[in-house]
XYZ file of C-alpha atoms in Angstrom:
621
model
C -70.986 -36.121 15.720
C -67.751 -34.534 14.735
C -66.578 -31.393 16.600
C -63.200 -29.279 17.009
C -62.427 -28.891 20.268
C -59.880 -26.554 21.889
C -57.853 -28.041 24.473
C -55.584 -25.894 27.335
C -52.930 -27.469 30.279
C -51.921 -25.486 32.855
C -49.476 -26.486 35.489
C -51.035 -24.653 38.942
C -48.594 -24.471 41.380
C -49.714 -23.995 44.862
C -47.314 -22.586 48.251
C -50.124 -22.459 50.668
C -50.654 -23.970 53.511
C -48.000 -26.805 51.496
C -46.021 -26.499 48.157
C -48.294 -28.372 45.773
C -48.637 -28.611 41.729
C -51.661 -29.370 40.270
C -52.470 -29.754 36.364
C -55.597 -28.194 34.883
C -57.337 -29.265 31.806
C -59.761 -27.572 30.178
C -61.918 -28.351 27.310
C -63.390 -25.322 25.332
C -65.457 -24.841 21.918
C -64.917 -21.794 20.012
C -68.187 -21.857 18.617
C -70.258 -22.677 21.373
C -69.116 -20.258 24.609
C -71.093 -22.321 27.153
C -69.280 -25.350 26.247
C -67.029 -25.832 29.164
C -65.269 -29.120 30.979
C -62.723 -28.645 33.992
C -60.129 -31.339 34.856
C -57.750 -30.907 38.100
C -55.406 -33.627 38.348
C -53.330 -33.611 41.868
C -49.833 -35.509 42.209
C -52.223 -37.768 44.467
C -54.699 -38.301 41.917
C -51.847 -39.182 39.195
C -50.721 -41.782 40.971
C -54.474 -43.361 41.539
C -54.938 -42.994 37.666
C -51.561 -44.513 36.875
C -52.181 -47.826 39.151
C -55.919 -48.179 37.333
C -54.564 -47.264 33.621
C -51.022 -48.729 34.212
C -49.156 -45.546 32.538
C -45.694 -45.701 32.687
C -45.192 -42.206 32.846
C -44.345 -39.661 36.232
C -46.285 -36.853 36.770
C -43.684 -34.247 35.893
C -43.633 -35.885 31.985
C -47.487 -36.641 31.981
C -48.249 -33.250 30.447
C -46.095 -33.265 27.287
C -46.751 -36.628 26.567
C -50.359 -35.912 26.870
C -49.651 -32.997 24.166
C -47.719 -35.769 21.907
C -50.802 -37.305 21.873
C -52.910 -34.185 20.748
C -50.262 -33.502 18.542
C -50.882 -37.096 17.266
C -54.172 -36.897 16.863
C -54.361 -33.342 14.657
C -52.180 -35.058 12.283
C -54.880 -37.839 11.089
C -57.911 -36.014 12.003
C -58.029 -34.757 7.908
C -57.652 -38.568 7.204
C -60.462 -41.123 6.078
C -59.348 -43.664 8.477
C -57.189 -42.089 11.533
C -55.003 -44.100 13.559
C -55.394 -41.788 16.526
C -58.696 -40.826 17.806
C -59.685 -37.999 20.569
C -63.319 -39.414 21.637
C -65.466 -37.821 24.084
C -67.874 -39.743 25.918
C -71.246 -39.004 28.067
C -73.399 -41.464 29.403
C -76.220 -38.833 28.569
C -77.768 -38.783 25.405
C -76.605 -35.463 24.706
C -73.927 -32.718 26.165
C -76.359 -31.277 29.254
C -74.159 -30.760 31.707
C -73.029 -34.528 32.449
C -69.493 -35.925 33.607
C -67.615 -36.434 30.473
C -64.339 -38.575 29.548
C -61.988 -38.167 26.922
C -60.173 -41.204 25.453
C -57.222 -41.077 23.227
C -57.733 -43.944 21.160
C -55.126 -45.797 18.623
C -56.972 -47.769 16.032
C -56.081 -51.463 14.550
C -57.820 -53.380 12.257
C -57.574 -55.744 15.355
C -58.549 -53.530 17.933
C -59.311 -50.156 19.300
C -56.640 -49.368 22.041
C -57.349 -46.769 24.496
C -54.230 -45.253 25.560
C -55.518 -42.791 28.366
C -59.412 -41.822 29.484
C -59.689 -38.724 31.471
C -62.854 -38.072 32.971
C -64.222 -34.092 32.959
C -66.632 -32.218 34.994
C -68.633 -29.424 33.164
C -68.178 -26.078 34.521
C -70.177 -24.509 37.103
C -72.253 -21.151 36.551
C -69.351 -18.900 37.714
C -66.619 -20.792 35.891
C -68.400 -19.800 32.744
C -69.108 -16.680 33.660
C -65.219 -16.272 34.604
C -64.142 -17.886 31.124
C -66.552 -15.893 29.138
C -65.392 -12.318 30.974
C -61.935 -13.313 29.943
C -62.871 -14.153 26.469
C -64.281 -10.828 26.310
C -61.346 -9.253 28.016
C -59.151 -11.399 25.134
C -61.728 -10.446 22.251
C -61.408 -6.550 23.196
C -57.669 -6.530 23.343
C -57.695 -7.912 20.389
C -60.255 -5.522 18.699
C -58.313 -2.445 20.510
C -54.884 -3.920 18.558
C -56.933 -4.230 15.186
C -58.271 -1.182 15.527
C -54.696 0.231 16.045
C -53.252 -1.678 12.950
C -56.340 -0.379 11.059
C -55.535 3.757 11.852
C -51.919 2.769 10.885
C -52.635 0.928 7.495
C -55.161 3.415 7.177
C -52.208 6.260 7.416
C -49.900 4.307 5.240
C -52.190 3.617 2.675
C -52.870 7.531 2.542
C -49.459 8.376 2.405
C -48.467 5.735 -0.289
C -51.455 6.975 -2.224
C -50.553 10.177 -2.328
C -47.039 9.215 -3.038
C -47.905 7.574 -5.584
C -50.274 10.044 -7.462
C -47.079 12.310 -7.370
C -45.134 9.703 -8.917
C -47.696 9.642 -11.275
C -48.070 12.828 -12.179
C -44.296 12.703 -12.410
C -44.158 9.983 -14.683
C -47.148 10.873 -16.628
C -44.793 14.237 -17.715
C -41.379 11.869 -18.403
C -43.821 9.547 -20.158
C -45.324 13.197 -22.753
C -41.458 14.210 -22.946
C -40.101 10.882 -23.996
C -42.974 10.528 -26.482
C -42.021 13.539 -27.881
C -38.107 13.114 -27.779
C -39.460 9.532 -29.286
C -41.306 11.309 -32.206
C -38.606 13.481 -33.460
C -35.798 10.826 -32.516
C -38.099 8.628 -34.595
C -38.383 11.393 -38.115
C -34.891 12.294 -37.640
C -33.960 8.605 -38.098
C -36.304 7.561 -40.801
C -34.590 10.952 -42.548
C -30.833 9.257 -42.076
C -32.381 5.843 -43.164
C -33.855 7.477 -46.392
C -30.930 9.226 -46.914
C -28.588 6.126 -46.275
C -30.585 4.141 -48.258
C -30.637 6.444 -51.705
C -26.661 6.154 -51.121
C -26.567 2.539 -50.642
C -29.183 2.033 -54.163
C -26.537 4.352 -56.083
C -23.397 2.519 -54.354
C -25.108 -0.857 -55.532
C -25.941 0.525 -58.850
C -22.377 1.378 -59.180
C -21.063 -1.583 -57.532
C -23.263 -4.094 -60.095
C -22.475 -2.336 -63.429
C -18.617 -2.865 -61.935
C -19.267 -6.618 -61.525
C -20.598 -7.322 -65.005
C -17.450 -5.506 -66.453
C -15.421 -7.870 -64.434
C -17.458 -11.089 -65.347
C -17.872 -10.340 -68.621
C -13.957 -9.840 -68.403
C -13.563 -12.750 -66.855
C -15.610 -14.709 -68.808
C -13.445 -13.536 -72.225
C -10.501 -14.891 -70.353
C -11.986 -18.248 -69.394
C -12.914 -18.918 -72.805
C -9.522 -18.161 -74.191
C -8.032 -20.595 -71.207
C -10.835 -23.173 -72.323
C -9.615 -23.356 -76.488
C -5.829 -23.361 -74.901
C -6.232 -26.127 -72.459
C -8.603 -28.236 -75.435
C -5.203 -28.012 -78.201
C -3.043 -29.089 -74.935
C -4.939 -32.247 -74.029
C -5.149 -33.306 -77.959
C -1.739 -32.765 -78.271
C -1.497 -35.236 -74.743
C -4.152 -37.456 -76.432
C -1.637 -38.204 -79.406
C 0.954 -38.943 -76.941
C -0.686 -41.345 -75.033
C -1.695 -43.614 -77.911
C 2.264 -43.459 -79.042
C 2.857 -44.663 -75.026
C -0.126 -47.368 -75.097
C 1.352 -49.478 -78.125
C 4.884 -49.235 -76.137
C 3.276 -50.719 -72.883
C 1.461 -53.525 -75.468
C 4.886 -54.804 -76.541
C 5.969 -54.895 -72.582
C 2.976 -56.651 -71.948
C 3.833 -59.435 -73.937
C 7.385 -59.519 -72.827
C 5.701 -59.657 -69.339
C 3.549 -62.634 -69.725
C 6.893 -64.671 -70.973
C 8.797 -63.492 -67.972
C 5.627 -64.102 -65.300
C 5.828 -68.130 -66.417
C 9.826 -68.231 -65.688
C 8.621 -66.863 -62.376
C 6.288 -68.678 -61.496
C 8.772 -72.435 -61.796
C 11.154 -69.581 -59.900
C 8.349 -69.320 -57.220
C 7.159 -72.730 -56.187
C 11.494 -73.195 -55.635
C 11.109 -70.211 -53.315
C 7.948 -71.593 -51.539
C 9.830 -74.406 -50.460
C 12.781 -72.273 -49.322
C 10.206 -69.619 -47.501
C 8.410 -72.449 -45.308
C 11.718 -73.187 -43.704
C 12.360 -69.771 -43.678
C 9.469 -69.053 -41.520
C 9.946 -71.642 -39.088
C 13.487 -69.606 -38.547
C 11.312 -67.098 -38.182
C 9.287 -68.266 -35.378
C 11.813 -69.532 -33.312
C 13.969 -65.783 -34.014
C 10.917 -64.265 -32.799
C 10.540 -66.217 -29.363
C 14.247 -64.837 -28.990
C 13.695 -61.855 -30.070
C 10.812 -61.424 -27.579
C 12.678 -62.257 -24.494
C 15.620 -59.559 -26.061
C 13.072 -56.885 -26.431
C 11.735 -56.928 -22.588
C 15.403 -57.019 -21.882
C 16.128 -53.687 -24.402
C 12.475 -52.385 -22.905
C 13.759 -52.556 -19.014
C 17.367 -51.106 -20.138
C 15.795 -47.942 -22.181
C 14.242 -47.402 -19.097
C 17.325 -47.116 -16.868
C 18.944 -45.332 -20.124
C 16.294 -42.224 -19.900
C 15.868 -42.563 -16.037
C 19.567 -41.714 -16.097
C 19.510 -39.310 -19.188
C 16.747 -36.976 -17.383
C 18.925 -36.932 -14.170
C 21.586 -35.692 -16.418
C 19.734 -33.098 -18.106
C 18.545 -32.069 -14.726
C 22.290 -31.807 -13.457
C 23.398 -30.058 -16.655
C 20.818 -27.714 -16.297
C 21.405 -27.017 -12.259
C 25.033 -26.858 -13.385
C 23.928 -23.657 -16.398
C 22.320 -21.856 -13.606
C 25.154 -22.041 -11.036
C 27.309 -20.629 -13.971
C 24.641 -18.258 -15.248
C 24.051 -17.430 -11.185
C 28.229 -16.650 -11.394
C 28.390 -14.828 -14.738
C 25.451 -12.612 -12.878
C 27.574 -11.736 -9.722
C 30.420 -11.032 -11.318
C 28.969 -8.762 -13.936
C 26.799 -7.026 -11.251
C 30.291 -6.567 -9.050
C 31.452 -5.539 -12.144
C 28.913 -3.094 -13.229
C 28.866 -1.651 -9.185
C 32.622 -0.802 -9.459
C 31.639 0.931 -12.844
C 28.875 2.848 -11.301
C 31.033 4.636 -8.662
C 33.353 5.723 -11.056
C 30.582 6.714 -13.380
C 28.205 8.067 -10.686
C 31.321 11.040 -9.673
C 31.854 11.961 -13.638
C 27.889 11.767 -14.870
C 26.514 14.505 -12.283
C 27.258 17.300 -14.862
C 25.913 14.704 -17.841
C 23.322 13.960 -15.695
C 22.117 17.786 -15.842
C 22.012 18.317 -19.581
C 20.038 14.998 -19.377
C 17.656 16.340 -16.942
C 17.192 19.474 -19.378
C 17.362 17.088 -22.387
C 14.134 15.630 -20.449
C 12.817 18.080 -19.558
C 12.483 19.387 -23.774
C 11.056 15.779 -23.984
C 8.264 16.056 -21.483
C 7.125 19.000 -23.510
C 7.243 17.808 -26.475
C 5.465 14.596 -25.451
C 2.813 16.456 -23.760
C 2.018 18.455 -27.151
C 2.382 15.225 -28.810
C -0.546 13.709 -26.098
C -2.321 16.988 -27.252
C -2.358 16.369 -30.854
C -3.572 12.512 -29.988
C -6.300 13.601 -27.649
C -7.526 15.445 -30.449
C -7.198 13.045 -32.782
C -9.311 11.018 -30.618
C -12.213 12.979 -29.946
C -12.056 13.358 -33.847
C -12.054 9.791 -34.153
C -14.940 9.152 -31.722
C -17.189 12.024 -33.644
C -16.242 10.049 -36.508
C -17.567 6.728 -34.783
C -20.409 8.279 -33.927
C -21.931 9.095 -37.373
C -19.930 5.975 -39.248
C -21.644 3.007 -37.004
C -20.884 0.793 -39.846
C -17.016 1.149 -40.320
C -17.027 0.718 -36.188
C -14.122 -2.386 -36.754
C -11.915 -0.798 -38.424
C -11.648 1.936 -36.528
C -11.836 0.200 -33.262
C -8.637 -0.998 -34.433
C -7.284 1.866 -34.979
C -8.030 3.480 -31.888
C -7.246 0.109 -29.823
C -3.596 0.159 -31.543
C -3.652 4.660 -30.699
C -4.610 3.846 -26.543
C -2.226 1.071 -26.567
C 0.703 4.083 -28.035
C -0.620 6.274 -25.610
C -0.204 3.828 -23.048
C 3.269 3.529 -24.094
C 4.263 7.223 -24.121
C 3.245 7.814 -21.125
C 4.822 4.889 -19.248
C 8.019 6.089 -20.560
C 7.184 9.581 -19.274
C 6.654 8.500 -16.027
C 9.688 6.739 -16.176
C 11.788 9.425 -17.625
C 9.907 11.807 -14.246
C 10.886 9.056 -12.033
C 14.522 9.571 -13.345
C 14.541 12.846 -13.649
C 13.537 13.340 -9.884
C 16.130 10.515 -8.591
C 18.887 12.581 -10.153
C 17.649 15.798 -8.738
C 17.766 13.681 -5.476
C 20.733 12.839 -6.209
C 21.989 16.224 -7.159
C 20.447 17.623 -3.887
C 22.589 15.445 -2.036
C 25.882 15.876 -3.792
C 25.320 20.112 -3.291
C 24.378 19.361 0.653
C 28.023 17.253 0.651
C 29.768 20.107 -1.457
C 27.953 22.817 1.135
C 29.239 20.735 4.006
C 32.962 20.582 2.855
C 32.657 24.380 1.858
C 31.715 25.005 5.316
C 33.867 23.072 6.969
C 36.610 24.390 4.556
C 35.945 28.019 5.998
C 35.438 27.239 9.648
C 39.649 25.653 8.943
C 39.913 28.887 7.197
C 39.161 30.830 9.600
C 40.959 29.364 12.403
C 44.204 29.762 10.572
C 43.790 33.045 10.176
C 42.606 33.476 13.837
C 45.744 31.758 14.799
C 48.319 33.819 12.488
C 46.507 37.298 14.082
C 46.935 35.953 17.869
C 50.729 35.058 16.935
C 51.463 38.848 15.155
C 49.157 40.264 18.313
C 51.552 38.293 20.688
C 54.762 39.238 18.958
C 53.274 43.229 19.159
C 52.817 42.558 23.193
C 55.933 41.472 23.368
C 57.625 44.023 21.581
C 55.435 46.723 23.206
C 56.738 45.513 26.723
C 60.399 45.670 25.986
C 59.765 49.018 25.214
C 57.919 50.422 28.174
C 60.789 48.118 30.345
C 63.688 50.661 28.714
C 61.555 53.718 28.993
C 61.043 53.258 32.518
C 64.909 52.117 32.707
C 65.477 55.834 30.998
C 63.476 57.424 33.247
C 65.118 56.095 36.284
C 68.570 56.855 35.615
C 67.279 60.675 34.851
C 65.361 60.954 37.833
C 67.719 59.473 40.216
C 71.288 58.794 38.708
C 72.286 57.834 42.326
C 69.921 55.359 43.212
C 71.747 52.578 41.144
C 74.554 52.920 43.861
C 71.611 52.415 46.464
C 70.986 48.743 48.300
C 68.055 47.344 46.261
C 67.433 45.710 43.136
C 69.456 47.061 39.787
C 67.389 47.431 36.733
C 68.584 44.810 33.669
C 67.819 46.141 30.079
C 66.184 43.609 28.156
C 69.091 42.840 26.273
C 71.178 42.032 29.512
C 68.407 39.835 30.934
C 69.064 37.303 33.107
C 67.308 33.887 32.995
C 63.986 33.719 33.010
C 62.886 31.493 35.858
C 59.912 28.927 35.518
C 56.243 29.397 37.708
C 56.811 26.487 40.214
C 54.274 27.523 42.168
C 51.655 27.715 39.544
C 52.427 24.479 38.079
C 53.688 26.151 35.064
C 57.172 25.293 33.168
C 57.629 27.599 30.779
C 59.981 30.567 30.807
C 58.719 33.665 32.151
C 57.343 36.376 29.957
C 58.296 40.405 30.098
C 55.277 41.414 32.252
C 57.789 39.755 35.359
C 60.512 41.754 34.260
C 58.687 44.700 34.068
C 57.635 44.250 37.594
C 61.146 44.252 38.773
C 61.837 47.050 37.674
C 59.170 49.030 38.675
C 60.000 47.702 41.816
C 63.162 50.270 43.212
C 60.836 53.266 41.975
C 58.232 52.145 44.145
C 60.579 51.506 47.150
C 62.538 55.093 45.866
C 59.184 57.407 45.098
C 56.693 56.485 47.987
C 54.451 59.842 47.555
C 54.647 58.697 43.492
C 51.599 58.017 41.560
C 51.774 54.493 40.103
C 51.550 52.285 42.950
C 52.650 49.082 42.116
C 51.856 45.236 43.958
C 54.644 42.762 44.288
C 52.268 39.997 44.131
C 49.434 41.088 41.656
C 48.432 39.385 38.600
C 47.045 40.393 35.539
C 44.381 38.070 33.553
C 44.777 38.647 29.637
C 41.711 38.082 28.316
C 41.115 35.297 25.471
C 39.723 38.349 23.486
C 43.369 40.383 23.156
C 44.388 37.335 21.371
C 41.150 37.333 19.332
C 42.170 41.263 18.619
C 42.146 42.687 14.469
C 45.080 42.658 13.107
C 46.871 45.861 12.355
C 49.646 46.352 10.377
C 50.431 49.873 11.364
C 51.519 50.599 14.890
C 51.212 54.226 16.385
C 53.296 55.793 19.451
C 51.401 57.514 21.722
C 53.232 60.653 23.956
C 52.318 60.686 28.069
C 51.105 64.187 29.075
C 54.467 66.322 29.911
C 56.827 63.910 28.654
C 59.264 65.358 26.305
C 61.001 61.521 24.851
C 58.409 60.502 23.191
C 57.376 62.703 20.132
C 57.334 59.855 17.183
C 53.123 60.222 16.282
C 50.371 62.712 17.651
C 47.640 60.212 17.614
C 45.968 59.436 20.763
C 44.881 55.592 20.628
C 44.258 52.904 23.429
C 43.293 48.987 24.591
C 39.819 48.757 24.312
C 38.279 47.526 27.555
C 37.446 44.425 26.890
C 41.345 43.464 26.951
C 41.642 44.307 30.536
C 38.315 41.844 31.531
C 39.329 39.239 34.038
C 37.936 35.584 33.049
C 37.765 32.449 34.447
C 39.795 30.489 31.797
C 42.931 33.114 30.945
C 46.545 32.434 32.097
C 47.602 34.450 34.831
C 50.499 36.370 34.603
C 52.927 36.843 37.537
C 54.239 40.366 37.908
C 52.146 42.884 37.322
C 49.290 43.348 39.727
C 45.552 44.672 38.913
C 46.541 48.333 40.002
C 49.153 48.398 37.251
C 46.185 48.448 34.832
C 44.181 51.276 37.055
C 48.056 53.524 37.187
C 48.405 56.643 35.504
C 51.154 54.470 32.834
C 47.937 52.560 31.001
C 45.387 55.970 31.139
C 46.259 57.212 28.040
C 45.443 54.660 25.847
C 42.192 53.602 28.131
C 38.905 55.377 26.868
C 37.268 57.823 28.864
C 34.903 55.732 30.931
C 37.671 53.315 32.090
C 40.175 56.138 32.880
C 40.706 56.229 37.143
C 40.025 59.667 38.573
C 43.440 61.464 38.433
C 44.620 62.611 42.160
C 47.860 63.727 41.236
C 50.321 64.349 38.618
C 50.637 61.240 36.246
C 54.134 59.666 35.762
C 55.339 60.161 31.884
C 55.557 57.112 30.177
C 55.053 55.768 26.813
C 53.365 52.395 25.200
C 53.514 50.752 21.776
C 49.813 49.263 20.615
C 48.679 47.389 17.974
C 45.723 48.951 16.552
């Protein structure tokens, strides 16, 4: 009998008490559970079966090639006549529980070739109990996994049902509206059609009683060409016979003339059979000539196209030239264009600008014109050509206009660039041109405010020269220094010991002669240093100019009456800084004595101790 038979391998692989592996076998029937053979083959047992088989095989490889051999076997079981066989022999009559081997047998129509035999115990009680509990164990998995898939296809199902039902329902309402938009779509176009097609009968009414005019027209006209071109080819008819008896009298004269030919010809026979042997040996000549002429018109356009190619590599260079030049040219042009066209450039900008607008009520007036012409597609579906045309030829104007508007934005914004730059350059010289401005007249003010100082010193130096010949008319005899008016001034010496070379300025003179009054007048109050310097700040020369220059009177001086206004240095003259030019001659008290307190405001006036010493200064305002 036949049977299907489900075959396992295992490899067992045992540590204890020594590392062994050991290949099971079993052989199992799904439809009968108590159908159970055990094989346990040891590498010990291998090698037994190998020597008595002779299998060529170790026992590492026996197992797959034992499944290539299964795997053999399943592919011609379906087969009338297999070539591999899996036979399973008892020496009992009937599967009870007998030793068993299997044979994996290759079939010839020689012989039957058994290429392994594997003999099989059946399994005890408690190996089929084990192998049925883990069928069951397998069977309820299984069953516990269906049951699973079933509560989830189950779920699915429920949800695509219902899913669907509202999809139905959905459609079921699109499906009711579009019959209905159908419907009246459907009268509203059998209403055009009827109406379209009562216009069409009258056009072709129209149109047919137009066309029999014209053929009937036509056919008047045909007739009248018909008689005309009948009296013509009468008239031609007459002429012809007139021609006919003409080429009967050449005929004649024809024959005479063909039988003086023909003595003419067999003469030129003769004459033409040596020609022809000429012939034949010109044309061997000329065949050898022509290969000759053939290889030389070769060479002759080989040569020709390397001229043209030179001629044309030559027009290029020149055209290349012509290009520079006329680009050099045209850059030289632009710089002296670019400085005259700014202003040009403006009115262009505005001329633009009118252009844009007009342009963009010209797109306007297209964009309706469009819309007008699509309505007009819409309800004239047969004219759709033409107007397609129309429209095509409208985009590709549109198209146009508004490539040159971008262009004409595109210029417009490079010369507003442009213009931006050239007012940044213009704001940069005007600048600069103030800043020079400003320094020249900075410079003319600390020249006049310098000349005023001066002046203003000379002054106070013959005031106090007054003052000393009143006071003390005898004290020019005394042993000490003689005051020198500023006209009788000796030479000014130079600061060697400041490092400075130029001449020395009225502030040392003034010192001098302040000197003998400070050496005469000990209890006097203007106490002056012999080796104090005054800073002049970089701010007096900085000062406002002011053209008019006021006197002011010292308290109990009677000399000095020339203006009643009170005015003064502002303090920020007398400020000491790191970077002024010190002045030898007049020490820091000289600023603090009762000659400078007038003209000092109230906050930088000293505390007067005793009576102040008249004298008199010229300011500039």
């Amino acid at each position: 009998r036949r049977l299907n038979v489900r075959v396992n391998i295992e490899l067992l692989s045992i540590s204890n008490p020594v590392h062994k592996k050991d290949l099971a076998v079993r052989l199992t029937d799904d439809n009968d559970p108590f159908f159970l053979y055990n094989l346990v083959i040891s590498e010990e047992d291998f090698q037994s079966l190998k020597s008595q088989q002779g299998l060529l095989v170790d026992f590492s490889a026996f197992p797959q090639k034992f499944i290539d051999l299964l795997q053999q076997c399943i592919q011609e079981q379906n087969k009338d006549i297999p070539r591999f066989l899996l036979q399973l022999v008892s020496s009992a009559p009937a599967l009870d529980h007998t030793p068993v081997s299997l044979n994996v047998v290759e079939t010839n129509p020689f012989k039957h070739l058994t290429h392994l035999s594997l003999k099989f115990l059946p399994g005890t009680d408690a190996e089929i109990k084990k192998f049925l509990a883990n069928c069951l164990k397998c069977l309820k998995e299984d069953k516990m996994m269906l049951e699973e898939k079933l509560k989830r296809t189950e779920e699915d199902l429920t949800r695509q049902l219902s899913y669907t039902q509202q999809s139905l329902s959905e459609k079921s309402r699109e499906l009711d509206k579009l019959k209905n938009e159908w419907t009246s779509y459907t009268t509203a176009l059998s209403n055009k059609h009827s109406q379209e097609l009562t216009s069409e009968k009258e056009r072709a009414l129209q149109a047919q009683t137009q066309y029999q005019q014209q053929h009937e027209q036509q056919k008047k006209e045909l007739e009248n060409l018909h008689q005309k071109s009948v009296q013509q080819l009468q008239n031609r008819l007459s002429e012809l016979e007139v021609i006919n008896k003409d080429l009967t009298e050449r005929r004649y004269k024809g024959d005479s003339t063909v039988r003086e030919l023909k003595a003419k010809l067999s003469g030129l026979e003769d004459e033409c059979q040596r020609a022809k042997q000429e012939v034949l040996s010109l044309r061997r000549e000329n065949t050898t000539l022509d290969a000759e002429c053939h290889e030389k018109e070769k060479l002759i356009n080989q040569l020709q196209t390397r001229v043209a190619v030179l001629e044309q590599e030559i027009k290029d260079k020149d055209q290349l030239v012509t290009r520079t030049k006329e680009v050099l040219d045209a850059t030289q042009e632009q710089k002296v264009i670019l400085e005259e066209s700014t202003e040009e450039k403006q009115r262009h900008i505005e001329k633009l600008e009118t252009t844009i607008k007009s342009l963009s009520a010209e797109l306007l007036k297209a964009n309706e014109i469009i819309k007008k012409l699509q309505g007009d597609l819409k309800t004239l579906m047969s004219k759709l050509k033409l107007k397609n045309t129309v429209t095509i030829q409208q985009e590709k104007l549109l198209a146009e206009k508004e490539e040159k508007l971008q262009k004409e934005q595109r210029e417009s914004q490079e010369m507003g660039q442009s213009l931006r730059m050239k007012e940044q350059e213009v704001c940069k010289l005007q600048e600069q041109l103030e800043n020079t401005i400003q320094k020249l007249e900075e410079s003319k003010q600390l020249l006049k405010t310098n000349e005023n100082v001066i002046t203003w010193l000379n002054r106070q130096l013959s005031e106090v020269q007054m003052a000393k010949k009143l006071d003390s008319p005898a004290s020019a005899h005394a042993g000490g220094r003689a005051a020198v008016s500023p006209l009788s001034m000796p030479d000014r010496p130079s600061f060697h010991s400041s490092g400075l070379s130029h001449p020395i300025s009225p502030l040392y003179a003034f010192q001098n002669f302040l000197e003998p009054i400070h050496s005469k007048n000990g209890n006097s109050q203007c106490p002056v240093s012999k080796a104090g310097t005054v800073q002049l700040n970089s701010q007096l020369l900085k000062a406002t100019r002011c053209s008019d220059a006021h006197t002011v009177p010292a308290a109990g001086h009677a000399a000095n009456k020339e203006n009643g206004d009170q005015l003064g240095l502002e303090p920020k003259y007398f400020k000491k800084k790191d970077d002024s030019i010190p002045l030898r001659g007049l020490s820091q008290n000289t600023l603090n004595s009762e000659y400078l307190r007038p003209y000092l405001p109230a906050k930088a006036q000293p505390s007067p101790k005793t009576a102040a010493t008249p004298a008199s200064a010229y300011f500039p305002g």
